[in-house]
Each structure stands twice: as structure tokens, then as C-alpha cells.
PDB file of C-alpha atoms in Angstrom:
ATOM      1  CA  UNK A  45     -37.990   1.908  11.863  1.00 63.00           C
ATOM      2  CA  UNK A  46     -40.565   2.635  14.573  1.00 66.00           C
ATOM      3  CA  UNK A  47     -40.683   6.060  16.190  1.00 65.00           C
ATOM      4  CA  UNK A  48     -40.596   6.043  20.015  1.00 64.00           C
ATOM      5  CA  UNK A  49     -42.808   8.543  21.822  1.00 73.00           C
ATOM      6  CA  UNK A  50     -41.246   9.945  24.992  1.00 79.00           C
ATOM      7  CA  UNK A  51     -43.054   9.037  28.201  1.00 88.00           C
ATOM      8  CA  UNK A  52     -44.557  11.933  30.143  1.00 95.00           C
ATOM      9  CA  UNK A  53     -46.224  11.888  33.540  1.00 97.00           C
ATOM     10  CA  UNK A  54     -48.971  14.175  34.776  1.00 96.00           C
ATOM     11  CA  UNK A  55     -48.137  15.840  38.069  1.00 96.00           C
ATOM     12  CA  UNK A  56     -49.299  18.601  40.344  1.00 96.00           C
ATOM     13  CA  UNK A  57     -47.694  20.922  42.846  1.00 97.00           C
ATOM     14  CA  UNK A  58     -49.290  21.165  46.295  1.00 96.00           C
ATOM     15  CA  UNK A  59     -47.718  24.611  46.846  1.00 96.00           C
ATOM     16  CA  UNK A  60     -48.786  26.569  43.752  1.00 97.00           C
ATOM     17  CA  UNK A  61     -51.522  24.138  42.616  1.00 96.00           C
ATOM     18  CA  UNK A  62     -49.934  24.019  39.161  1.00 96.00           C
ATOM     19  CA  UNK A  63     -50.705  21.038  36.915  1.00 97.00           C
ATOM     20  CA  UNK A  64     -48.234  19.977  34.248  1.00 96.00           C
ATOM     21  CA  UNK A  65     -46.563  17.103  32.442  1.00 97.00           C
ATOM     22  CA  UNK A  66     -43.031  15.983  33.293  1.00 97.00           C
ATOM     23  CA  UNK A  67     -40.584  13.845  31.352  1.00 96.00           C
ATOM     24  CA  UNK A  68     -39.211  10.757  33.081  1.00 96.00           C
ATOM     25  CA  UNK A  69     -35.881  12.564  33.456  1.00 95.00           C
ATOM     26  CA  UNK A  70     -37.530  15.218  35.685  1.00 97.00           C
ATOM     27  CA  UNK A  71     -38.673  12.660  38.269  1.00 97.00           C
ATOM     28  CA  UNK A  72     -36.807  10.608  40.858  1.00 97.00           C
ATOM     29  CA  UNK A  73     -38.148   7.506  42.576  1.00 97.00           C
ATOM     30  CA  UNK A  74     -36.890   6.299  45.960  1.00 97.00           C
ATOM     31  CA  UNK A  75     -37.887   2.789  47.022  1.00 95.00           C
ATOM     32  CA  UNK A  76     -37.620   2.169  50.735  1.00 93.00           C
ATOM     33  CA  UNK A  77     -38.200  -0.832  52.946  1.00 88.00           C
ATOM     34  CA  UNK A  78     -41.834   0.163  53.575  1.00 86.00           C
ATOM     35  CA  UNK A  79     -44.599   2.086  51.844  1.00 84.00           C
ATOM     36  CA  UNK A  80     -43.840   5.026  54.152  1.00 87.00           C
ATOM     37  CA  UNK A  81     -40.313   5.295  52.805  1.00 91.00           C
ATOM     38  CA  UNK A  82     -41.189   4.886  49.133  1.00 96.00           C
ATOM     39  CA  UNK A  83     -41.784   8.143  47.286  1.00 97.00           C
ATOM     40  CA  UNK A  84     -41.180  10.086  44.101  1.00 97.00           C
ATOM     41  CA  UNK A  85     -39.950  13.636  43.854  1.00 98.00           C
ATOM     42  CA  UNK A  86     -39.536  16.462  41.373  1.00 98.00           C
ATOM     43  CA  UNK A  87     -39.032  20.211  41.211  1.00 98.00           C
ATOM     44  CA  UNK A  88     -42.144  22.167  40.262  1.00 98.00           C
ATOM     45  CA  UNK A  89     -41.484  23.844  36.901  1.00 96.00           C
ATOM     46  CA  UNK A  90     -43.867  26.677  37.799  1.00 96.00           C
ATOM     47  CA  UNK A  91     -42.795  27.756  41.300  1.00 97.00           C
ATOM     48  CA  UNK A  92     -39.526  25.858  41.848  1.00 97.00           C
ATOM     49  CA  UNK A  93     -40.704  24.017  44.981  1.00 97.00           C
ATOM     50  CA  UNK A  94     -39.240  20.618  45.801  1.00 98.00           C
ATOM     51  CA  UNK A  95     -42.181  18.202  45.752  1.00 98.00           C
ATOM     52  CA  UNK A  96     -42.194  14.768  47.392  1.00 97.00           C
ATOM     53  CA  UNK A  97     -45.172  12.414  47.134  1.00 96.00           C
ATOM     54  CA  UNK A  98     -45.788   8.864  48.371  1.00 96.00           C
ATOM     55  CA  UNK A  99     -45.589   6.097  45.780  1.00 96.00           C
ATOM     56  CA  UNK A 100     -47.695   2.968  46.123  1.00 94.00           C
ATOM     57  CA  UNK A 101     -47.081  -0.239  44.212  1.00 93.00           C
ATOM     58  CA  UNK A 102     -48.935   0.895  41.079  1.00 95.00           C
ATOM     59  CA  UNK A 103     -47.120   4.251  40.948  1.00 95.00           C
ATOM     60  CA  UNK A 104     -43.761   2.485  41.379  1.00 95.00           C
ATOM     61  CA  UNK A 105     -44.673   0.143  38.513  1.00 96.00           C
ATOM     62  CA  UNK A 106     -45.659   3.028  36.221  1.00 95.00           C
ATOM     63  CA  UNK A 107     -42.622   5.148  37.023  1.00 96.00           C
ATOM     64  CA  UNK A 108     -40.072   2.351  36.650  1.00 94.00           C
ATOM     65  CA  UNK A 109     -41.756   1.187  33.436  1.00 94.00           C
ATOM     66  CA  UNK A 110     -41.578   4.739  32.119  1.00 94.00           C
ATOM     67  CA  UNK A 111     -37.840   5.047  32.682  1.00 94.00           C
ATOM     68  CA  UNK A 112     -37.743   7.145  35.858  1.00 96.00           C
ATOM     69  CA  UNK A 113     -34.400   6.876  37.648  1.00 95.00           C
ATOM     70  CA  UNK A 114     -34.739   4.813  40.800  1.00 95.00           C
ATOM     71  CA  UNK A 115     -32.825   4.827  44.062  1.00 94.00           C
ATOM     72  CA  UNK A 116     -33.191   1.880  46.414  1.00 92.00           C
ATOM     73  CA  UNK A 117     -32.952   3.020  50.024  1.00 86.00           C
ATOM     74  CA  UNK A 118     -31.460   0.691  52.587  1.00 70.00           C
ATOM     75  CA  UNK A 119     -32.430   0.928  56.247  1.00 60.00           C
ATOM     76  CA  UNK A 120     -29.635   1.952  58.558  1.00 54.00           C
ATOM     77  CA  UNK A 121     -28.756  -0.519  61.276  1.00 55.00           C
TER      78      UNK A 121
END
């Protein structure tokens, strides 16, 4: 039986400048209709700030491939 290594992502907090690794379960990905409405978010483990950062195509690919929970946003009409 093969052992599975948990996926971790390197992240940084713009408020406290902390750098750390987060498990996929600590991140959330929101995919909107445009690049401006596509982002990932997490809570800084060092200062507790809510962090939201833009996610381009490559970041979306890495996060979804790593098991990050994803929310698809729908534009309101």
C-alpha cells in the first residue's frame, strides 16, 4: 500500500508578513465569471487576519488539484 503525503501550500499574510504552510483544508477557492472575481482565501494562523488573494489560471489549477474546496460564483442578474 502506498502512503499518501498531504498537500501543503506556501502562503503569506500581507498584514503581519508571516510566511507559513497551509493544508488544503485551510484554504477556500472562489471561481467567478472573470479573473477579477476569482480568488482564494484563508485565515492567517499567526495574526488571525482574513486574507483574500487573486487566483489566476495556474493558481486555480494547483489549488483544485491539491484538494482545496471550491465555490463557483454565479453573477447576479
